[in-house]
Coordinates of C-alpha atoms in Angstrom, one line a residue:
M83 CA 125.0 76.6 114.1
P84 CA 123.2 77.5 110.8
L85 CA 119.7 79.0 111.0
L86 CA 118.5 76.3 108.5
S87 CA 120.1 73.0 107.5
V88 CA 118.5 71.0 104.7
Q89 CA 119.9 67.5 104.2
H90 CA 119.1 65.0 101.4
L91 CA 115.6 66.6 100.6
T92 CA 113.8 64.4 98.0
V93 CA 110.3 65.3 96.7
D94 CA 108.3 63.2 94.2
F95 CA 105.1 64.0 92.3
H96 CA 102.6 61.2 91.8
A97 CA 100.4 61.3 88.7
Q98 CA 98.6 58.8 86.4
R99 CA 101.6 58.9 84.0
G100 CA 103.9 57.8 86.9
I101 CA 106.2 59.3 89.4
T102 CA 108.3 62.4 88.7
R103 CA 111.2 63.2 91.0
A104 CA 111.2 67.0 91.3
V105 CA 113.9 67.3 94.0
A106 CA 116.6 64.7 94.4
G107 CA 118.8 64.7 97.5
V108 CA 119.2 68.5 97.9
S109 CA 121.4 69.6 100.8
F110 CA 122.4 73.2 101.8
E111 CA 122.6 75.5 104.8
V112 CA 121.6 79.1 105.5
G113 CA 123.4 81.1 108.1
R114 CA 121.9 83.9 110.2
G115 CA 121.8 87.1 108.2
E116 CA 123.1 85.3 105.1
V117 CA 121.7 85.6 101.6
V118 CA 121.7 82.3 99.8
A119 CA 120.5 82.2 96.2
I120 CA 119.1 79.2 94.4
V121 CA 119.4 79.6 90.6
G122 CA 118.3 77.4 87.7
E123 CA 115.9 77.1 84.9
S124 CA 112.1 76.5 85.2
G125 CA 111.6 72.9 86.3
S126 CA 114.9 72.6 88.1
G127 CA 113.2 72.2 91.5
K128 CA 113.9 75.7 93.0
S129 CA 110.3 76.6 94.0
V130 CA 109.4 73.0 95.0
T131 CA 112.4 73.0 97.5
S132 CA 111.1 76.2 99.2
L133 CA 107.5 75.1 99.2
A134 CA 108.5 71.8 100.8
L135 CA 110.2 73.6 103.7
L136 CA 106.9 75.4 104.6
G137 CA 104.6 72.5 104.0
L138 CA 102.9 74.2 101.0
L139 CA 103.2 71.4 98.5
Q140 CA 99.9 70.3 97.0
K141 CA 98.9 67.0 98.6
P142 CA 98.5 64.1 97.8
A143 CA 100.2 64.6 94.5
A144 CA 103.4 65.9 96.1
H145 CA 105.2 63.6 98.5
I146 CA 108.4 64.2 100.5
E147 CA 110.2 61.0 100.2
S148 CA 113.1 61.7 102.5
G149 CA 115.3 64.4 104.1
T150 CA 115.5 66.8 107.0
A151 CA 115.2 70.5 107.4
I152 CA 116.5 71.6 110.8
F153 CA 115.4 75.1 111.7
E154 CA 116.4 77.1 114.8
S155 CA 113.0 78.7 115.8
E156 CA 113.0 81.4 118.4
K157 CA 109.4 80.5 119.3
I158 CA 109.5 76.7 119.6
G159 CA 113.2 75.8 119.5
Q160 CA 115.1 73.5 117.1
V161 CA 112.6 71.7 114.8
D162 CA 112.6 69.6 111.7
L163 CA 110.3 71.5 109.4
L164 CA 109.5 68.4 107.4
Q165 CA 108.1 66.6 110.5
L166 CA 105.9 69.4 111.9
S167 CA 102.1 69.1 112.0
E168 CA 100.0 71.7 110.2
A169 CA 99.3 73.5 113.5
Q170 CA 103.0 73.7 114.3
L171 CA 103.8 74.9 110.8
Q172 CA 101.3 77.8 111.3
Q173 CA 103.3 78.9 114.3
V174 CA 106.5 78.9 112.2
R175 CA 105.0 80.5 109.0
G176 CA 104.8 84.2 109.3
N177 CA 106.5 84.2 112.7
D178 CA 109.9 82.6 112.0
I179 CA 109.8 82.1 108.3
S180 CA 108.0 84.3 105.7
M181 CA 107.7 84.0 102.0
I182 CA 107.4 86.4 99.1
F183 CA 105.8 84.7 96.1
Q184 CA 106.6 85.3 92.5
E185 CA 103.3 86.8 91.4
P186 CA 101.9 89.3 93.9
M187 CA 98.6 89.7 92.2
T188 CA 97.7 86.1 92.7
S189 CA 99.1 86.1 96.3
L190 CA 97.0 89.1 97.4
N191 CA 93.3 88.8 98.0
P192 CA 91.6 91.0 95.3
V193 CA 88.5 91.7 97.5
L194 CA 90.5 92.9 100.5
T195 CA 92.4 96.2 100.9
C196 CA 96.2 96.0 101.0
G197 CA 96.2 97.4 104.5
Y198 CA 93.7 94.9 105.9
Q199 CA 95.7 91.9 104.6
V200 CA 98.8 93.0 106.5
V201 CA 96.7 93.8 109.6
E202 CA 95.2 90.3 109.4
A203 CA 98.7 88.8 109.6
L204 CA 99.7 91.0 112.6
L205 CA 96.5 90.1 114.5
L206 CA 97.1 86.4 113.8
H207 CA 100.7 86.2 114.8
T208 CA 101.2 89.1 117.4
A209 CA 99.5 90.4 120.6
L210 CA 98.7 93.8 118.9
N211 CA 95.1 95.0 118.9
K212 CA 93.5 96.4 115.8
P213 CA 94.5 100.1 116.1
E214 CA 98.1 99.1 117.0
A215 CA 98.2 96.7 114.0
E216 CA 96.9 99.4 111.7
A217 CA 99.6 101.8 112.9
R218 CA 102.2 99.1 112.5
T219 CA 101.1 98.4 109.0
I220 CA 101.5 102.1 108.0
E221 CA 105.0 101.9 109.5
L222 CA 105.7 98.7 107.4
F223 CA 104.5 100.4 104.2
T224 CA 106.8 103.3 105.0
E225 CA 109.8 101.0 105.5
A226 CA 108.9 99.3 102.3
Q227 CA 109.2 102.7 100.5
L228 CA 105.6 102.7 99.3
P229 CA 104.5 106.1 98.2
R230 CA 101.4 107.5 100.1
P231 CA 101.3 104.7 102.7
T232 CA 98.0 105.8 104.1
Q233 CA 96.3 105.8 100.7
I234 CA 97.8 102.4 99.7
F235 CA 96.5 101.0 103.0
K236 CA 93.0 101.7 101.8
S237 CA 93.7 100.6 98.2
Y238 CA 92.8 97.3 96.6
P239 CA 95.6 95.3 94.8
H240 CA 94.3 96.1 91.3
E241 CA 94.6 99.8 92.1
I242 CA 98.4 99.8 92.5
S243 CA 101.3 98.9 90.2
G244 CA 103.2 95.6 90.1
G245 CA 106.2 97.0 91.9
Q246 CA 103.9 98.4 94.7
K247 CA 102.1 95.1 95.0
Q248 CA 105.4 93.4 95.5
R249 CA 106.4 95.8 98.2
V250 CA 103.1 95.2 100.0
M251 CA 104.0 91.5 99.9
I252 CA 107.4 92.3 101.4
A253 CA 105.8 94.5 104.1
M254 CA 103.5 91.5 104.9
A255 CA 106.4 89.1 105.0
M256 CA 108.4 91.3 107.3
A257 CA 105.5 92.1 109.6
C258 CA 106.6 89.7 112.4
R259 CA 110.3 90.2 111.7
P260 CA 111.0 86.6 110.7
A261 CA 114.5 85.1 111.0
L262 CA 114.3 83.7 107.4
L263 CA 112.7 85.3 104.4
I264 CA 112.2 83.1 101.3
A265 CA 111.9 85.2 98.2
D266 CA 110.7 83.2 95.2
E267 CA 111.4 85.2 92.0
P268 CA 110.5 88.5 93.7
T269 CA 111.8 90.6 90.8
T270 CA 110.8 88.6 87.7
A271 CA 109.2 90.7 85.0
L272 CA 109.7 93.9 87.0
D273 CA 111.3 97.0 85.5
V274 CA 115.0 97.5 86.2
T275 CA 114.3 100.6 88.4
V276 CA 111.6 98.8 90.4
Q277 CA 113.8 95.7 90.6
A278 CA 116.7 97.9 92.0
R279 CA 114.4 99.3 94.6
I280 CA 113.2 95.8 95.7
L281 CA 116.8 94.6 96.0
D282 CA 117.7 97.7 98.0
L283 CA 114.7 97.0 100.3
I284 CA 115.7 93.4 100.9
R285 CA 119.3 94.5 101.7
D286 CA 118.0 97.1 104.2
L287 CA 115.8 94.5 105.9
R288 CA 118.8 92.2 106.2
R289 CA 120.9 94.9 107.7
D290 CA 118.3 96.3 110.1
Y291 CA 116.8 93.1 111.3
G292 CA 119.6 90.5 110.6
T293 CA 117.1 88.5 108.4
A294 CA 118.5 85.6 106.4
V295 CA 117.3 85.4 102.9
L296 CA 116.8 82.3 100.6
F297 CA 116.6 84.1 97.2
I298 CA 115.2 82.0 94.4
T299 CA 115.7 83.3 90.8
H300 CA 116.8 82.5 87.3
D301 CA 118.4 85.9 86.8
L302 CA 122.1 85.7 87.5
G303 CA 122.5 89.4 87.3
V304 CA 120.2 89.9 90.3
V305 CA 122.2 87.2 92.1
A306 CA 125.4 89.1 91.6
E307 CA 123.8 92.1 93.3
I308 CA 122.5 90.5 96.5
A309 CA 123.8 86.9 97.2
D310 CA 126.6 85.7 99.5
R311 CA 126.4 82.1 98.3
I312 CA 124.9 80.4 95.3
L313 CA 123.3 77.0 94.7
V314 CA 122.9 76.0 91.1
M315 CA 120.1 73.5 90.5
Y316 CA 119.5 71.4 87.5
R317 CA 116.8 68.7 87.1
G318 CA 116.2 68.6 90.9
R319 CA 119.8 68.4 91.9
V320 CA 122.4 70.9 93.2
V321 CA 125.2 70.6 90.6
E322 CA 127.3 73.4 92.0
Q323 CA 127.4 75.7 95.1
G324 CA 129.9 78.2 96.5
P325 CA 130.6 81.9 97.3
V326 CA 129.1 84.3 94.7
L327 CA 132.5 85.6 93.6
D328 CA 133.8 82.1 92.9
I329 CA 130.7 81.1 90.9
F330 CA 131.0 84.1 88.7
T331 CA 134.8 84.1 88.2
N332 CA 135.5 80.4 88.2
P333 CA 132.4 78.2 87.5
Q334 CA 133.1 74.5 87.5
H335 CA 130.0 72.8 86.2
P336 CA 129.2 73.1 82.5
Y337 CA 125.6 74.0 83.3
T338 CA 126.7 76.9 85.4
K339 CA 129.0 78.0 82.6
G340 CA 126.1 77.8 80.2
L341 CA 123.8 79.9 82.4
L342 CA 126.5 82.6 82.7
A343 CA 127.3 82.7 79.0
C344 CA 123.8 82.9 77.6
R345 CA 122.9 86.2 79.3
P346 CA 122.9 89.2 76.9
R347 CA 125.5 91.8 78.1
L348 CA 125.6 95.5 77.5
S349 CA 129.3 95.2 76.4
I350 CA 128.4 92.8 73.6
G351 CA 127.0 93.9 70.2
K352 CA 125.0 91.8 67.8
S353 CA 126.3 88.3 68.0
R354 CA 124.8 84.9 68.5
L355 CA 124.1 84.1 72.1
P356 CA 125.5 80.8 73.5
V357 CA 122.9 78.3 74.9
V358 CA 123.2 75.6 77.5
A359 CA 123.4 73.0 74.8
D360 CA 126.7 74.5 73.7
F361 CA 128.1 73.3 77.1
M362 CA 126.2 70.0 77.7
Q363 CA 125.2 67.0 75.6
A364 CA 123.2 63.8 76.1
D365 CA 125.0 60.6 77.0
E366 CA 123.9 57.1 76.0
A367 CA 121.5 57.0 79.0
G368 CA 119.8 60.3 78.0
N369 CA 121.4 62.3 80.8
L370 CA 123.0 65.7 80.0
V371 CA 126.7 65.8 80.7
A372 CA 129.6 68.1 79.9
R373 CA 130.3 68.5 76.2
V374 CA 133.8 67.3 75.4
A375 CA 136.2 68.2 72.7
G376 CA 135.6 66.2 69.5
V377 CA 132.0 65.4 70.3
G378 CA 129.6 67.7 68.5
A379 CA 130.2 71.5 68.6
E380 CA 132.9 72.9 70.8
P381 CA 131.6 74.6 73.9
L382 CA 131.8 78.3 73.9
Q383 CA 134.0 79.8 76.6
T384 CA 132.4 82.2 79.1
D385 CA 135.5 84.5 79.1
A386 CA 135.4 84.8 75.3
V387 CA 131.7 85.8 75.5
Q388 CA 132.4 88.4 78.2
L389 CA 135.4 90.0 76.4
R390 CA 134.0 90.0 72.9
S391 CA 134.6 93.4 71.3
N392 CA 131.9 95.9 70.5
S393 CA 133.4 96.0 67.0
E394 CA 131.5 92.8 66.3
S395 CA 128.2 94.5 66.8
A396 CA 125.9 94.6 63.8
K397 CA 125.6 97.8 61.8
T398 CA 123.5 100.5 63.5
F399 CA 121.4 103.2 62.0
P400 CA 120.9 106.8 63.0
V401 CA 117.4 108.0 63.7
E402 CA 117.2 110.5 60.8
Q403 CA 119.1 108.3 58.3
K404 CA 118.0 109.2 54.8
T405 CA 119.2 106.1 52.9
G406 CA 117.4 103.6 55.2
F407 CA 118.4 100.0 56.0
A408 CA 120.4 98.1 53.5
G409 CA 120.2 101.0 51.0
S410 CA 116.4 101.3 51.1
P411 CA 115.4 105.0 50.6
T412 CA 111.8 104.5 51.9
P413 CA 110.8 103.6 55.4
L414 CA 108.6 100.5 55.9
L415 CA 106.8 102.3 58.8
Q416 CA 106.5 106.0 59.5
V417 CA 104.7 107.2 62.6
E418 CA 103.8 110.9 62.8
D419 CA 102.5 112.6 65.9
L420 CA 100.7 109.5 67.2
R421 CA 98.5 110.0 70.2
V422 CA 96.4 107.6 72.3
Y423 CA 94.3 109.2 75.0
F424 CA 92.1 107.3 77.4
P425 CA 89.2 109.3 78.9
I426 CA 88.6 109.4 82.7
R427 CA 84.9 109.5 83.4
K428 CA 83.5 110.8 86.7
G429 CA 80.1 111.7 88.2
F430 CA 76.6 110.3 87.9
F431 CA 76.5 110.9 84.1
A432 CA 80.0 109.5 83.6
R433 CA 81.2 112.7 81.9
T434 CA 84.8 112.9 80.7
T435 CA 86.7 115.2 83.0
E436 CA 90.3 114.5 81.9
F437 CA 92.5 112.1 79.8
V438 CA 95.3 109.7 80.4
R439 CA 97.9 110.5 77.7
A440 CA 99.2 107.0 77.2
V441 CA 100.9 107.9 73.9
D442 CA 101.6 111.6 73.3
E443 CA 103.1 113.1 70.1
V444 CA 105.2 110.1 69.2
S445 CA 107.0 110.1 65.9
F446 CA 109.6 107.6 64.5
T447 CA 110.5 105.6 61.4
I448 CA 111.5 101.9 60.8
Y449 CA 113.3 100.9 57.7
P450 CA 113.0 97.5 56.0
G451 CA 115.0 94.7 57.6
E452 CA 116.1 96.5 60.8
T453 CA 115.2 96.0 64.5
V454 CA 114.1 99.0 66.5
G455 CA 114.0 98.5 70.2
L456 CA 111.4 100.3 72.4
V457 CA 112.3 100.4 76.1
G458 CA 110.9 102.0 79.2
E459 CA 109.3 101.2 82.5
S460 CA 105.8 99.7 82.9
G461 CA 103.1 102.3 82.3
C462 CA 105.3 104.4 80.0
G463 CA 103.0 103.5 77.0
K464 CA 105.2 100.9 75.2
T465 CA 102.5 98.3 74.8
T466 CA 99.8 100.8 74.0
L467 CA 102.0 102.2 71.2
G468 CA 102.6 98.7 69.8
R469 CA 98.9 97.9 69.8
A470 CA 98.0 101.3 68.3
L471 CA 100.3 100.6 65.3
L472 CA 98.2 97.5 64.5
R473 CA 95.0 99.3 65.4
L474 CA 94.2 96.8 68.2
T475 CA 93.9 100.0 70.2
E476 CA 92.4 102.9 68.2
P477 CA 94.7 106.0 68.1
T478 CA 93.3 109.3 69.0
A479 CA 95.3 111.3 66.5
G480 CA 98.3 111.0 64.2
R481 CA 99.4 109.0 61.1
I482 CA 100.7 105.5 60.8
L483 CA 102.2 105.1 57.4
F484 CA 102.9 101.5 56.4
E485 CA 104.5 101.5 53.0
G486 CA 102.9 104.8 52.4
T487 CA 99.3 103.8 53.4
D488 CA 97.9 105.5 56.5
L489 CA 96.6 102.6 58.6
A490 CA 94.9 105.0 61.0
R491 CA 92.5 106.0 58.2
L492 CA 91.8 102.6 56.7
P493 CA 88.3 101.1 56.8
A494 CA 87.9 97.9 58.8
G495 CA 87.7 95.7 55.7
E496 CA 90.9 97.0 54.1
L497 CA 92.7 97.0 57.5
R498 CA 91.9 93.3 58.0
H499 CA 93.4 92.6 54.6
R500 CA 96.6 94.6 55.3
R501 CA 97.0 92.9 58.7
R502 CA 98.6 90.0 56.8
E503 CA 101.7 92.2 56.5
F504 CA 102.2 93.0 60.2
Q505 CA 101.8 90.7 63.2
L506 CA 102.1 90.8 67.0
V507 CA 103.9 88.4 69.3
F508 CA 102.4 88.8 72.8
Q509 CA 104.1 88.7 76.1
D510 CA 102.3 85.7 77.6
P511 CA 102.3 82.9 75.0
Y512 CA 99.9 80.7 77.0
A513 CA 97.3 83.5 77.1
A514 CA 97.8 84.1 73.4
L515 CA 97.0 80.5 72.4
N516 CA 93.5 79.0 72.5
P517 CA 93.8 76.1 74.9
M518 CA 91.0 74.3 73.0
L519 CA 92.9 74.2 69.7
T520 CA 95.9 72.1 68.9
V521 CA 99.1 73.8 67.9
G522 CA 98.5 72.9 64.3
E523 CA 95.0 74.4 64.3
A524 CA 96.3 77.6 66.0
I525 CA 98.9 78.1 63.3
L526 CA 96.4 77.0 60.5
E527 CA 93.8 79.5 61.6
P528 CA 95.3 82.7 60.1
L529 CA 95.9 80.9 56.8
R530 CA 92.2 79.9 56.7
V531 CA 90.9 83.4 57.8
H532 CA 92.9 85.1 55.1
G533 CA 92.4 82.4 52.5
V534 CA 96.1 82.0 51.7
G535 CA 98.4 79.0 51.4
G536 CA 96.6 77.0 48.7
S537 CA 94.6 73.9 49.4
R538 CA 94.0 72.4 52.9
A539 CA 96.8 69.9 52.3
E540 CA 99.1 72.7 51.2
Q541 CA 98.2 74.8 54.3
K542 CA 98.9 71.8 56.6
A543 CA 102.3 71.3 54.9
R544 CA 102.9 75.0 55.5
V545 CA 102.1 74.5 59.2
R546 CA 104.6 71.7 59.5
E547 CA 107.2 73.8 57.7
L548 CA 106.6 76.7 60.1
L549 CA 107.1 74.4 63.1
R550 CA 110.4 73.2 61.7
T551 CA 111.4 76.8 61.1
V552 CA 111.1 77.6 64.8
G553 CA 112.8 74.4 65.9
M554 CA 109.7 72.3 66.8
S555 CA 109.2 68.7 65.8
D556 CA 106.3 67.6 63.5
D557 CA 104.5 65.8 66.3
A558 CA 103.9 69.2 68.0
E559 CA 101.1 69.8 65.4
Q560 CA 98.7 67.4 67.2
R561 CA 99.5 68.5 70.8
Y562 CA 97.8 71.3 72.9
P563 CA 99.5 74.4 74.3
H564 CA 99.5 73.1 77.9
E565 CA 101.8 70.2 76.9
F566 CA 104.7 72.6 76.1
S567 CA 107.1 74.7 78.1
G568 CA 107.0 78.5 78.1
G569 CA 109.8 78.7 75.6
Q570 CA 108.2 76.2 73.3
R571 CA 104.9 78.1 73.5
Q572 CA 106.7 81.3 72.5
R573 CA 108.2 79.5 69.5
I574 CA 104.7 78.4 68.5
C575 CA 103.4 82.0 68.8
I576 CA 106.3 83.1 66.6
A577 CA 105.4 80.4 64.0
R578 CA 101.8 81.6 64.0
A579 CA 103.0 85.2 63.5
L580 CA 105.1 84.0 60.5
A581 CA 102.2 82.1 58.9
L582 CA 101.2 85.0 56.7
R583 CA 104.8 86.0 55.8
P584 CA 104.5 89.4 57.4
K585 CA 106.9 92.3 56.7
L586 CA 106.8 93.7 60.2
I587 CA 106.5 91.9 63.6
V588 CA 105.9 93.7 66.9
C589 CA 107.4 91.7 69.7
D590 CA 105.7 92.9 73.0
E591 CA 107.9 91.7 75.9
S592 CA 108.1 88.4 74.1
V593 CA 111.0 87.0 76.3
S594 CA 110.5 88.9 79.6
A595 CA 109.3 85.9 81.6
L596 CA 111.6 83.2 80.1
D597 CA 114.6 81.6 81.6
V598 CA 117.9 83.0 80.4
S599 CA 118.8 79.9 78.4
V600 CA 115.3 79.7 76.8
Q601 CA 115.5 83.5 76.2
A602 CA 118.8 83.0 74.4
Q603 CA 117.2 80.4 72.1
V604 CA 114.3 82.7 71.2
L605 CA 116.4 85.7 70.6
N606 CA 118.7 83.7 68.3
L607 CA 115.7 82.4 66.5
L608 CA 114.3 85.9 65.9
N609 CA 117.6 87.1 64.6
D610 CA 117.9 84.0 62.3
L611 CA 114.4 84.7 60.9
K612 CA 115.3 88.3 60.3
R613 CA 118.4 87.3 58.4
E614 CA 116.8 84.6 56.4
L615 CA 113.3 86.1 55.7
G616 CA 114.1 89.8 55.8
I617 CA 111.6 90.5 58.7
T618 CA 111.5 93.9 60.4
Y619 CA 111.0 94.1 64.1
L620 CA 109.7 96.6 66.6
F621 CA 111.1 95.0 69.8
I622 CA 109.3 96.2 73.0
T623 CA 111.0 95.3 76.3
H624 CA 111.9 96.6 79.7
D625 CA 115.1 94.5 79.7
L626 CA 117.8 96.9 78.5
S627 CA 120.4 94.1 78.0
V628 CA 118.0 92.3 75.7
A629 CA 117.3 95.5 73.8
R630 CA 121.0 96.2 73.4
F631 CA 121.5 92.7 72.0
M632 CA 118.6 92.8 69.5
S633 CA 118.3 96.4 68.4
D634 CA 119.9 98.4 65.6
R635 CA 118.3 101.6 66.9
L636 CA 116.7 102.3 70.2
L637 CA 113.7 104.4 71.3
V638 CA 113.5 105.3 75.0
M639 CA 109.9 106.0 76.2
S640 CA 108.7 107.8 79.4
H641 CA 105.2 109.0 80.3
G642 CA 103.9 108.4 76.7
R643 CA 106.8 110.3 74.9
I644 CA 110.0 109.3 73.2
V645 CA 112.6 111.0 75.3
E646 CA 115.7 109.7 73.5
S647 CA 116.5 107.8 70.3
G648 CA 119.5 106.8 68.3
P649 CA 121.8 103.9 67.4
A650 CA 121.7 101.3 70.2
A651 CA 125.4 101.3 70.8
D652 CA 125.5 105.2 71.1
V653 CA 122.5 105.3 73.4
Y654 CA 124.1 102.8 75.8
A655 CA 127.5 104.3 75.6
H656 CA 126.5 108.0 75.9
P657 CA 122.9 108.4 77.2
Q658 CA 121.8 112.0 77.0
H659 CA 118.5 112.1 78.8
P660 CA 118.4 111.7 82.7
Y661 CA 115.7 109.0 82.4
T662 CA 117.9 106.9 80.1
Q663 CA 120.8 107.4 82.5
Q664 CA 118.6 106.3 85.4
L665 CA 117.5 103.1 83.5
L666 CA 121.1 102.1 82.7
A667 CA 122.3 102.8 86.2
A668 CA 119.7 100.4 87.6
I669 CA 120.8 97.4 85.6
P670 CA 122.3 94.7 87.8
S671 CA 126.1 94.3 87.4
D672 CA 128.0 91.0 87.5
D673 CA 131.4 92.7 87.2
P674 CA 133.8 90.7 89.5
A675 CA 135.3 93.9 91.0
R676 CA 131.9 95.1 92.0
I677 CA 130.9 91.7 93.5
A678 CA 134.2 91.6 95.4
A679 CA 133.6 95.1 96.8
R680 CA 130.1 94.3 97.9
V681 CA 131.0 91.0 99.5
A682 CA 133.9 92.8 101.4
L683 CA 131.4 95.3 103.1

């Protein structure tokens, strides 16, 4: 018998606007020791399905309309999870089923040490006394491959990195050796090396304890590395399911084909990414169905995307190229020996004892009209470098020559005027937009501040033009940020960055948390704007596949320094520095031969 059997699960959300069906008749099974992945875009019902199983849906807004979830509990026998009382669910949660949430910082209590939070779970669910629970927690931290387990036991969540926080969550989830582990986007927005370690850890737990895993994600590359079977969800329904190798080599549903096709690949150069709309279209009832020949654009074939030759990649540019991009002899941006040091103050008088060298002796050039990718792990100094270029973080030393003018030496008034020519697109679009301003007001604000765009009527016309440029409708002008999806909010931020017609845009992890289909739309948009408006990009990311797709040249950063640079195709094909080789080796692979070899083990 399966460990978990879910049949016809249906979940509705009740609100003033009406009833929204988030999950519609979902059925699946998870065997003992099996890894089943649920994939789909945001809003497809993945997380709602998992929260319903553990009774964690917010009531009374969420309501389970129908369905069963039969689970074989070692503690209380065969049960229907959907029919258990809160007291019975508390026996199951942590003991039989544990969950790793997407955002560890919001899941860990910020006022309790990491060790205490795991000890608390052990004291609640086991017969261990406090000294035994503390010793067991140290063992769990060691098994989770946390460095300095004893020190992290005493640390608060804000004192450790994102990857370490996620491993603390895994240690807590595995404290009682559950039969089923639900992992909800456990690697989203993590560096490829940290992601690889998390996946290895989950594989080890499965092997050592026979734990089954329900792995929820929108990243199909991760799925290829870890799953036995895949469920593809779309608008609350399972549209396709099957063994991982079958899904990757012979997808049947057009939505699955779209998800597979729109992922950037290391083997592909600069070309337009397919999107889900290339595979699906709206019928007369408004439902999305398979796009058929003769109706709209022809669907792009997955195989054609995978086998596209590198010869189609866009022109690349060597680091020391003298002629510049498109024949321009002069760099748009030239950075010379840039340093950003943060003082560490200790003692009663808060004296500076040492410095954190976030950016250390960094030099590079960017020519007009090209895209330079900046890649590296979290903490390597990428974001600090990007902010220092715009003087949002003050540099300690060095020169930032923008069209020959040293921005590092400009007085505040002149710098404010020059900022019209370079803009920043932040990682989190929701945090970057004022929730009290409508979208139109947010885009209009830079035009008013800098006194450009003509009269008020002309400025408003410019706002509507910008919204259309990024693929948004005119009615978006009167709506607020919370009324849009993540991808739409990122388009709005791009429109605001374009308002002053900048020459350089710094994109700081601008697609890292987006679904692959939405990510493809935003990346295509950025390339379209580059081609039509001649914009130059510094594209900061930890996703090497995205960097390969976007970049003409690549800078690899580690511990505040540029350790390797060159044409993007050359860096990926022939990495020279060990750190670059380590990053490339950690990228998840969806090669059918590799999947077949893993499944056969």
